[in-house]
Coordinates of C-alpha atoms in Angstrom, one line a residue:
X1 CA -5.5 -29.9 10.9
X2 CA -3.2 -26.8 11.2
X3 CA -6.2 -24.6 11.8
X4 CA -7.4 -27.0 14.5
X5 CA -4.0 -27.0 16.1
X6 CA -3.8 -23.2 16.0
X7 CA -7.1 -22.9 17.6
X8 CA -6.1 -25.3 20.4
X9 CA -3.0 -23.4 21.0
X10 CA -4.9 -20.1 21.3
X11 CA -7.3 -21.6 23.6
X12 CA -4.4 -23.0 25.8
X13 CA -2.8 -19.5 25.8
X14 CA -6.0 -17.9 26.8
X15 CA -6.3 -20.3 29.7
X16 CA -2.8 -19.6 30.9
X17 CA -2.9 -15.9 30.6
X18 CA -5.3 -15.2 33.5
X19 CA -3.3 -17.3 35.8
X20 CA -0.2 -15.3 34.8
X21 CA -1.9 -12.1 35.4
X22 CA -3.3 -13.3 38.7
X23 CA 0.1 -14.4 40.0
X24 CA 1.7 -10.9 39.1
X25 CA -1.1 -8.9 40.4
X26 CA -1.2 -10.8 43.7
X27 CA 2.5 -10.2 44.4
X28 CA 2.0 -6.7 46.0
X29 CA 5.2 -7.0 48.0
X30 CA 8.0 -9.4 48.9
X31 CA 8.5 -9.2 52.6
X32 CA 7.7 -7.1 55.7
X33 CA 9.9 -4.9 57.9
X34 CA 8.8 -5.3 61.5
X35 CA 9.9 -2.1 63.1
X36 CA 10.2 -1.4 66.8
X37 CA 11.2 1.9 68.4
X38 CA 12.9 2.7 71.6
X39 CA 11.1 5.6 73.4
X40 CA 14.0 7.1 75.1
X41 CA 15.7 8.2 72.0
X42 CA 12.4 9.5 70.5
X43 CA 11.9 11.7 73.6
X44 CA 15.4 12.9 73.5
X45 CA 15.1 14.0 69.8
X46 CA 11.7 15.7 70.4
X47 CA 13.0 17.5 73.5
X48 CA 9.7 16.7 75.2
X49 CA 7.5 13.6 75.1
X50 CA 3.8 13.1 75.4
X51 CA 2.5 9.9 76.9
X52 CA -0.9 8.1 76.5
X53 CA -3.6 9.3 78.8
X54 CA -3.0 6.2 80.9
X55 CA 0.3 7.6 81.9
X56 CA 3.9 6.9 80.9
X57 CA 4.2 3.6 79.2
X58 CA 6.6 0.8 80.4
X59 CA 10.2 1.2 79.4
X60 CA 10.2 -1.3 76.5
X61 CA 10.3 -1.1 72.7
X62 CA 7.1 0.1 71.2
X63 CA 5.8 -1.3 68.0
X64 CA 6.1 1.0 64.9
X65 CA 4.6 -1.2 62.3
X66 CA 4.7 -4.0 60.0
X67 CA 5.8 -2.4 56.7
X68 CA 5.3 -4.2 53.4
X69 CA 8.3 -3.9 51.1
X70 CA 9.9 -5.0 47.9
X71 CA 13.3 -6.8 47.6
X72 CA 14.7 -3.7 45.8
X73 CA 13.9 -1.7 49.1
X74 CA 10.9 0.3 47.9
X75 CA 7.6 0.3 49.5
X76 CA 4.3 -0.6 47.6
X77 CA 2.1 2.2 46.3
X78 CA -1.1 0.2 46.2
X79 CA -2.3 1.2 49.6
X80 CA -6.1 1.1 49.7
X81 CA -7.7 4.5 50.8
X82 CA -11.1 2.9 50.7
X83 CA -10.3 0.8 53.8
X84 CA -9.8 3.3 56.6
X85 CA -9.0 2.3 60.2
X86 CA -11.9 0.8 62.1
X87 CA -11.3 0.4 65.9
X88 CA -14.1 -1.9 66.3
X89 CA -12.4 -4.7 64.3
X90 CA -9.6 -4.9 67.0
X91 CA -11.7 -4.5 70.1
X92 CA -10.3 -7.7 71.5
X93 CA -6.7 -6.3 71.2
X94 CA -7.2 -2.8 72.6
X95 CA -5.8 -3.5 76.0
X96 CA -2.8 -5.2 74.7
X97 CA -2.2 -2.5 72.2
X98 CA -2.3 0.3 74.7
X99 CA 0.4 -1.4 76.5
X100 CA 2.6 -2.6 73.6
X101 CA 1.8 -0.1 71.0
X102 CA 1.5 3.3 72.8
X103 CA 1.8 6.5 70.9
X104 CA 4.5 8.9 71.9
X105 CA 3.5 11.6 69.5
X106 CA 1.8 14.7 70.7
X107 CA -0.9 15.3 71.4
X108 CA -1.1 12.3 73.7
X109 CA -4.0 10.1 73.6
X110 CA -5.3 6.5 73.7
X111 CA -3.0 5.5 70.9
X112 CA -5.8 5.2 68.3
X113 CA -4.4 8.0 66.2
X114 CA -1.1 6.3 65.9
X115 CA -2.8 2.9 65.1
X116 CA -4.9 4.6 62.3
X117 CA -1.8 6.1 60.8
X118 CA 0.0 2.7 60.8
X119 CA -2.9 0.8 59.2
X120 CA -3.7 3.5 56.6
X121 CA 0.0 4.1 55.6
X122 CA 1.3 0.6 55.8
X123 CA -1.3 -2.0 56.8
X124 CA -3.7 -1.5 53.7
X125 CA -0.7 -2.2 51.4
X126 CA -0.8 -5.8 52.8
X127 CA -4.5 -6.5 52.5
X128 CA -3.7 -9.2 49.8
X129 CA -2.2 -11.2 52.8
X130 CA -3.6 -10.0 56.0
X131 CA -6.6 -7.9 57.1
X132 CA -6.8 -5.2 59.7
X133 CA -7.2 -7.5 62.8
X134 CA -4.5 -9.9 61.7
X135 CA -2.1 -6.9 60.9
X136 CA -2.2 -5.7 64.5
X137 CA -2.4 -9.2 66.0
X138 CA 0.6 -10.4 64.1
X139 CA 2.5 -7.3 65.2
X140 CA 1.8 -8.0 68.8
X141 CA 2.7 -11.7 68.4
X142 CA 6.0 -10.8 66.8
X143 CA 6.9 -8.2 69.5
X144 CA 6.4 -10.9 72.2
X145 CA 8.4 -13.5 70.3
X146 CA 11.4 -11.2 69.6
X147 CA 11.6 -9.5 73.1
X148 CA 14.2 -7.0 72.0
X149 CA 14.7 -5.4 75.5
X150 CA 15.1 -8.9 77.0
X151 CA 17.7 -9.8 74.4
X152 CA 19.8 -6.7 75.0
X153 CA 19.6 -6.7 78.8
X154 CA 20.5 -10.4 78.9
X155 CA 23.7 -9.4 77.0
X156 CA 24.4 -6.7 79.6
X157 CA 23.3 -3.9 77.2
X158 CA 21.0 -1.7 79.3
X159 CA 18.9 1.5 78.8
X160 CA 21.2 3.4 81.2
X161 CA 22.5 6.2 79.1
X162 CA 25.8 4.4 78.4
X163 CA 27.2 3.6 75.0
X164 CA 27.5 0.1 73.6
X165 CA 29.1 -1.0 70.3
X166 CA 26.8 -1.4 67.3
X167 CA 28.1 -4.9 66.7
X168 CA 27.3 -6.0 70.3
X169 CA 23.8 -4.8 69.9
X170 CA 23.3 -6.5 66.6
X171 CA 24.8 -9.8 67.7
X172 CA 22.8 -9.9 70.9
X173 CA 19.6 -9.5 68.9
X174 CA 20.7 -12.0 66.3
X175 CA 21.6 -14.6 69.0
X176 CA 18.3 -14.2 70.6
X177 CA 16.1 -14.1 67.5
X178 CA 18.3 -16.1 65.1
X179 CA 18.1 -13.3 62.5
X180 CA 20.2 -10.2 61.6
X181 CA 18.6 -6.9 62.6
X182 CA 19.2 -3.6 61.0
X183 CA 19.6 -0.8 63.5
X184 CA 18.5 2.7 62.9
X185 CA 20.1 5.6 65.0
X186 CA 19.2 9.3 65.6
X187 CA 21.4 11.9 67.1
X188 CA 20.7 13.8 70.3
X189 CA 21.5 17.6 70.9
X190 CA 25.1 16.7 71.6
X191 CA 25.4 14.7 68.4
X192 CA 25.5 11.3 70.2
X193 CA 24.4 8.4 68.0
X194 CA 21.4 6.8 69.9
X195 CA 19.6 3.5 69.4
X196 CA 16.4 4.4 67.8
X197 CA 14.7 1.7 65.9
X198 CA 15.2 -2.0 65.2
X199 CA 14.1 -3.6 62.0
X200 CA 13.6 -7.4 61.5
X201 CA 12.3 -9.0 58.4
X202 CA 9.2 -11.2 58.2
X203 CA 8.1 -13.4 55.3
X204 CA 5.3 -12.4 53.0
X205 CA 2.8 -14.4 54.8
X206 CA 3.6 -12.6 58.0
X207 CA 4.2 -16.0 59.7
X208 CA 7.7 -15.7 60.7
X209 CA 11.1 -13.9 60.7
X210 CA 13.5 -14.2 57.8
X211 CA 16.9 -12.8 56.9
X212 CA 16.5 -9.4 55.4
X213 CA 16.8 -9.4 51.6
X214 CA 17.7 -5.7 51.7
X215 CA 18.3 -3.1 54.5
X216 CA 17.1 0.4 54.5
X217 CA 19.6 3.3 54.0
X218 CA 21.1 4.8 57.1
X219 CA 24.2 4.9 59.3
X220 CA 24.9 4.4 63.0
X221 CA 28.2 5.2 64.7
X222 CA 30.4 2.4 66.0
X223 CA 29.3 3.2 69.5
X224 CA 25.6 3.8 70.2
X225 CA 24.0 5.4 73.3
X226 CA 21.1 3.4 74.8
X227 CA 19.3 6.2 76.5
X228 CA 17.1 5.7 79.5
X229 CA 13.3 6.2 79.5

């Protein structure tokens, strides 16, 4: 009887173990950072700015990716080099991506080199949840939903070269989206702190915004310049 009981316990353990390993291996990351970049500060920092071949993009926040992250603030290292960017998978999104996800990096082009970089550096880390098409489609949807420039201008914070308090920028975005952003700054040639990138957190399913479990490292001044573009 004892031998039978031990055998049954062993069988039960063997049945449970695969599910335990499956649960742990599928948890490739805990949440996403959705990052949007203000082109004015990018161009100030670079001292010059290249535009897509279609011309200077609209003065709005560009998408800089949906970045998988752990709750300890680290990025996953399981990105899949065997799944390179394939533009044919997002053919239905190209026109929207050229408008909303333009590259400002030199040399200028259609934006495809930037999209390739984003997918292969960040997107393939999230393959356990979303594929290449959904990665870009979700980012476009989130940009439309968050409408950062609209949230800021509605609060009287405009890209006019003037300075605004860090708290007013954060509060206007939180009031509009319902969630606390993290603001990243850079410094221009005169040492002014500039609004550079805005991070919002997205749940692991990439279906909606959440409060950020952890914020990246970095510091902005109490007053931030919102450069024109």
